[in-house]
Tab-separated table of C-alpha atoms in Angstrom:
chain	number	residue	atom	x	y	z
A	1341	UNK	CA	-20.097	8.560	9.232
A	1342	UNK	CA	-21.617	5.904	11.368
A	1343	UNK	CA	-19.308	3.386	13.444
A	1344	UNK	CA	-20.259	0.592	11.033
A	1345	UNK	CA	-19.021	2.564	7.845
A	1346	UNK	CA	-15.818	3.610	9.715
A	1347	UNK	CA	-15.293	0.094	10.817
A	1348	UNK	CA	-15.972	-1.126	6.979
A	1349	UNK	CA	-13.297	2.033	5.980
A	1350	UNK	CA	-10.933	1.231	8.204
A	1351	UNK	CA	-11.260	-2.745	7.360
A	1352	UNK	CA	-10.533	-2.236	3.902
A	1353	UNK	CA	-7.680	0.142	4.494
A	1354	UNK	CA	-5.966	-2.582	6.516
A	1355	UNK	CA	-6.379	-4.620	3.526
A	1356	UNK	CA	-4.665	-2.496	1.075
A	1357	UNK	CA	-1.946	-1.919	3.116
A	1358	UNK	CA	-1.506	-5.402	3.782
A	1359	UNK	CA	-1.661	-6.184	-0.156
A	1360	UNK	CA	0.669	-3.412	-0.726
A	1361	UNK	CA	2.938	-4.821	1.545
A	1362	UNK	CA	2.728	-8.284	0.466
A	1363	UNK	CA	3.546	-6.761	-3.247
A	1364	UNK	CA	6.224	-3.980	-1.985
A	1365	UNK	CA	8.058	-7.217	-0.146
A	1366	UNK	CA	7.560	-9.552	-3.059
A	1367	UNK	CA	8.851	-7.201	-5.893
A	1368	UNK	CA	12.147	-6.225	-3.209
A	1369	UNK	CA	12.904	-10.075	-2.552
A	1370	UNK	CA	10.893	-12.363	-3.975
A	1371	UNK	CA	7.482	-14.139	-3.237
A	1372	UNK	CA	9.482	-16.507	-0.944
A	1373	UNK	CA	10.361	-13.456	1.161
A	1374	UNK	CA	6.677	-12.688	1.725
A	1375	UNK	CA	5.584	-14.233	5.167
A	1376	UNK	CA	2.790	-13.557	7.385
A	1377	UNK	CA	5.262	-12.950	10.293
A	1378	UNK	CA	6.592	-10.337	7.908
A	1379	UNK	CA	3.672	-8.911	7.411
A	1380	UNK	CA	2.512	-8.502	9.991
A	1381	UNK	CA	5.850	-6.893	11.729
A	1382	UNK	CA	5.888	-4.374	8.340
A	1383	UNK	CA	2.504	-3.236	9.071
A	1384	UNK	CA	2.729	-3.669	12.761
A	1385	UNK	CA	-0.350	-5.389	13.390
A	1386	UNK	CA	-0.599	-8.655	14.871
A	1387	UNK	CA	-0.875	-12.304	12.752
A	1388	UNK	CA	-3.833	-12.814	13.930
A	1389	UNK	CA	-5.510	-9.280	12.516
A	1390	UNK	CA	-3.589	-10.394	9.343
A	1391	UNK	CA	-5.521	-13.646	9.357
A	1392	UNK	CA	-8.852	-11.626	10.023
A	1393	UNK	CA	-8.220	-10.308	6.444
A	1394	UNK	CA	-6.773	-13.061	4.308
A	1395	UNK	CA	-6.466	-16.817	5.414
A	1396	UNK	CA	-2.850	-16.816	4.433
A	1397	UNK	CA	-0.351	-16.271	1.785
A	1398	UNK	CA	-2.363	-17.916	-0.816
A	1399	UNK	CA	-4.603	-15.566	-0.391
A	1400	UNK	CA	-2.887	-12.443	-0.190
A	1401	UNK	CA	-0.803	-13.570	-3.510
A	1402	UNK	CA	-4.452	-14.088	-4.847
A	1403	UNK	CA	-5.413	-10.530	-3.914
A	1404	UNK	CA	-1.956	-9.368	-5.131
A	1405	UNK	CA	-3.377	-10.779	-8.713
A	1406	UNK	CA	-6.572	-9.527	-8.996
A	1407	UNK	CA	-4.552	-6.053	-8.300
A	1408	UNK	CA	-2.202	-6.988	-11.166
A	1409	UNK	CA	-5.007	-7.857	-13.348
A	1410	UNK	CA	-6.718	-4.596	-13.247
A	1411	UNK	CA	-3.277	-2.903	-14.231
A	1412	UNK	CA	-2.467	-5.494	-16.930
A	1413	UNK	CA	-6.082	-4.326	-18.373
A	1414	UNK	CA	-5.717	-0.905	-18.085
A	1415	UNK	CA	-2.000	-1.018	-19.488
A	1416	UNK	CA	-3.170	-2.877	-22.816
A	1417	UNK	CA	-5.724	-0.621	-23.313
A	1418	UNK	CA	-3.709	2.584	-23.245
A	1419	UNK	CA	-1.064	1.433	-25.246
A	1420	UNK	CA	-3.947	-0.107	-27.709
A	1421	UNK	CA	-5.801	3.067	-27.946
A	1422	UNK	CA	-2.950	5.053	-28.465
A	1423	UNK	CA	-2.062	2.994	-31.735
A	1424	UNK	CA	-3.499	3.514	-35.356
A	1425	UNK	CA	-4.777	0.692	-37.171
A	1426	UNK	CA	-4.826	-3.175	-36.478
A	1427	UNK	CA	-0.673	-4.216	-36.993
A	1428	UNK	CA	-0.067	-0.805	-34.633
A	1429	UNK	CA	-2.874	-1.900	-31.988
A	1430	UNK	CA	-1.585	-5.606	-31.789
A	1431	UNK	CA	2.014	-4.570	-31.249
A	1432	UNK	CA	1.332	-1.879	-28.639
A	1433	UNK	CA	-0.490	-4.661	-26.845
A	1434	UNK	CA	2.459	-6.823	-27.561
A	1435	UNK	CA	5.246	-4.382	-26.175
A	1436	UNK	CA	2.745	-3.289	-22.904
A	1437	UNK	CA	2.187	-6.629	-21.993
A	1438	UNK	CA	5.701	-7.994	-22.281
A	1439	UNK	CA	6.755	-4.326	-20.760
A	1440	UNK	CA	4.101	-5.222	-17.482
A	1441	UNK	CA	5.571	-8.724	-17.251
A	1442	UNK	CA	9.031	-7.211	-16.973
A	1443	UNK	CA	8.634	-3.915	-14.447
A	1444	UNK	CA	6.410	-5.779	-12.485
A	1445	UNK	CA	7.608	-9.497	-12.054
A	1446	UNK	CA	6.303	-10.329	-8.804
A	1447	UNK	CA	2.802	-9.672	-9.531
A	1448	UNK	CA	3.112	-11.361	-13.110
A	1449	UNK	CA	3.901	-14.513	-10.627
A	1450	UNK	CA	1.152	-13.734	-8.202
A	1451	UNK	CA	-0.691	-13.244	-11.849
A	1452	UNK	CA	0.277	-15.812	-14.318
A	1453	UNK	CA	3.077	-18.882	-11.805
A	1454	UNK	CA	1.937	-19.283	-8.040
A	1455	UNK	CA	-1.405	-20.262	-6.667
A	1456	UNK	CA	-3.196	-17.686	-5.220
A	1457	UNK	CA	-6.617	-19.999	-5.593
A	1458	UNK	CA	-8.163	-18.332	-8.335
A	1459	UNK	CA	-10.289	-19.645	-10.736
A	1460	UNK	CA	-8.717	-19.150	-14.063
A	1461	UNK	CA	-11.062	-19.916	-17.457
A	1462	UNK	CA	-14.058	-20.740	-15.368
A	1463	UNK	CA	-17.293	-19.547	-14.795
A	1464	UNK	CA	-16.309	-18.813	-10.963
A	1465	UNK	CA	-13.437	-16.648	-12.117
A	1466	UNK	CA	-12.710	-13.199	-10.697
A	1467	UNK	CA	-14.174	-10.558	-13.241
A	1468	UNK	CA	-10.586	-8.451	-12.950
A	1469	UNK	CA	-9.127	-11.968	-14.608
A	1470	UNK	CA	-11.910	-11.889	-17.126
A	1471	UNK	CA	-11.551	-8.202	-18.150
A	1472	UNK	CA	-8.034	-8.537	-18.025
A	1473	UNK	CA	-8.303	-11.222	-21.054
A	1474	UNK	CA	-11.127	-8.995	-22.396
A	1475	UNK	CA	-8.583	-6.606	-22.440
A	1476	UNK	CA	-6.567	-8.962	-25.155
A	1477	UNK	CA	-9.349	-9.791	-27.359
A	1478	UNK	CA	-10.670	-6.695	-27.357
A	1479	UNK	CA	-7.700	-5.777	-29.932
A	1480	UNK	CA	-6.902	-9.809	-30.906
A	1481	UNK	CA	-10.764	-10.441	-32.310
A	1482	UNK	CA	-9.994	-8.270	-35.568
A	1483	UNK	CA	-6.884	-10.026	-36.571
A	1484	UNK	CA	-7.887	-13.676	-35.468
A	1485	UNK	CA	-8.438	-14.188	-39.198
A	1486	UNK	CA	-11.437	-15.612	-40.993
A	1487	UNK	CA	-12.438	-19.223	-39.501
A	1488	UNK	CA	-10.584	-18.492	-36.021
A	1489	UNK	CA	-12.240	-18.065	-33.092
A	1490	UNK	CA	-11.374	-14.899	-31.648
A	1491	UNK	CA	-10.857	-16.303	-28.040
A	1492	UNK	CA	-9.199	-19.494	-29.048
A	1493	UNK	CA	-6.645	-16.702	-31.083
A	1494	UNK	CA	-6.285	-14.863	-27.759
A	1495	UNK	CA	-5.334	-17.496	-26.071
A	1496	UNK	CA	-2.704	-18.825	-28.223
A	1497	UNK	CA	-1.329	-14.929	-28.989
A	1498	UNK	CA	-1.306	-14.584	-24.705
A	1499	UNK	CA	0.413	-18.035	-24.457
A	1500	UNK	CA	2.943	-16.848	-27.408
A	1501	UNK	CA	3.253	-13.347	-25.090
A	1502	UNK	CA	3.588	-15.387	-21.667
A	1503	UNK	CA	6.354	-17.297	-22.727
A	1504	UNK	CA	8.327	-14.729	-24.445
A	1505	UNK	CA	8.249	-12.829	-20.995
A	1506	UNK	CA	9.004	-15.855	-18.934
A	1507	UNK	CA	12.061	-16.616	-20.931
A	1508	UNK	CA	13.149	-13.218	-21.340
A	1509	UNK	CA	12.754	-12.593	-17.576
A	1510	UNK	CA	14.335	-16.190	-16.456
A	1511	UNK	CA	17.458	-14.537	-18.964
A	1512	UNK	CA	16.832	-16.854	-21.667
A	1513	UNK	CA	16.821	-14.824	-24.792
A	1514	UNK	CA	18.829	-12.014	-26.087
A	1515	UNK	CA	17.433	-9.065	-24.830
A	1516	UNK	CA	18.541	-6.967	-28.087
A	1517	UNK	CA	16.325	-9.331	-30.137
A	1518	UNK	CA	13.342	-8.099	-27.708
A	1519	UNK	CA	11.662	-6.006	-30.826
A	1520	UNK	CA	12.532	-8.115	-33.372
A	1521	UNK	CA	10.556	-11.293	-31.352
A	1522	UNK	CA	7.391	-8.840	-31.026
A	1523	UNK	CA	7.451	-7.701	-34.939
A	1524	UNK	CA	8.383	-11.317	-35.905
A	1525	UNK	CA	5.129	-12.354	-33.413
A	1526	UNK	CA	2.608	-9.568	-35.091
A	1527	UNK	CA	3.618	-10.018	-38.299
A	1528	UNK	CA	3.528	-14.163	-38.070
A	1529	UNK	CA	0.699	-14.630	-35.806
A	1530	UNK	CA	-1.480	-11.800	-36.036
A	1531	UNK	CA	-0.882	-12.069	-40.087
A	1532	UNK	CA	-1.508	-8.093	-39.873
């Protein structure tokens, strides 16, 4: 291994740890908790080697997203793949995304509340944030209905998904009605 590759290694191994930090921190006491004086004594290296990697917290809550996205996609499509037939596919996306949202609520923030400067719905935006949507309309696109445009479906299933979890994380909703909001949201929305 040349000195540039090790260099290039050991750069990007900095960088996970400092993400994994950032994300360890955040899920153990919130996003306000998450400081790059923190950081940097956690992972004892110095500010400035933290701001050789990411310009601040912005951008490590960014990075922290792009992370979450990946899972997010990777989560629906297990659960989706693992179901028979389109109702069965739609609510196993249902129940893994709401399930994500709620075992993982500081990178659902980093993901879906805070600025981490990513481009969301753009052409410029980060291809883990497109295939995590991909990952929705993947299973959405055969239930949209006739005259619906798949994407446009997506979106308004997500937004139906994104504020059941924000509610039912911020302790707004019953949490023994948690199935009964999914079937009532596949079997209303999805018409499946």
């Amino acid at each position: 291994m040349s000195v540039k590759e090790r260099k290039e290694r050991d750069r990007a191994e900095r960088e996970r740890l400092i993400v994994a930090t950032a994300r360890e921190l955040a899920e153990q006491q919130g996003w306000d908790a998450v400081t790059t004086r923190r950081l940097a004594e956690r992972i004892e290296y110095s500010q400035p080697v933290l701001y050789s990697h990411f310009r601040g917290k912005r951008a490590i809550i960014g990075a922290v997203a792009l992370e979450g996205a990946v899972e997010l996609a990777a989560a629906v499509r297990a659960a989706a793949s693992r179901a028979n037939g389109p109702r069965e596919r739609v609510a196993a996306l249902a129940r893994a995304y709401l399930d994500f949202a709620e075992h993982n609520p500081a990178v659902y923030d980093a993901l879906f509340q805070l600025d981490g400067g990513l481009a969301y719905a753009q052409e410029d935006t980060p291809e883990p944030l497109k295939d995590a949507f991909a990952a929705l309309l993947e299973c959405l696109a055969e239930v949209a209905g006739d005259g619906v445009h798949p994407g446009l479906f997506t979106e308004v299933f997500w937004a139906s998904l994104h504020g059941l979890a924000t509610l039912s994380r911020a302790g707004r909703l019953l949490p023994e009605d948690a199935e009964s909001r999914v079937e009532l949201l596949v079997d209303r929305l999805a018409l499946v």
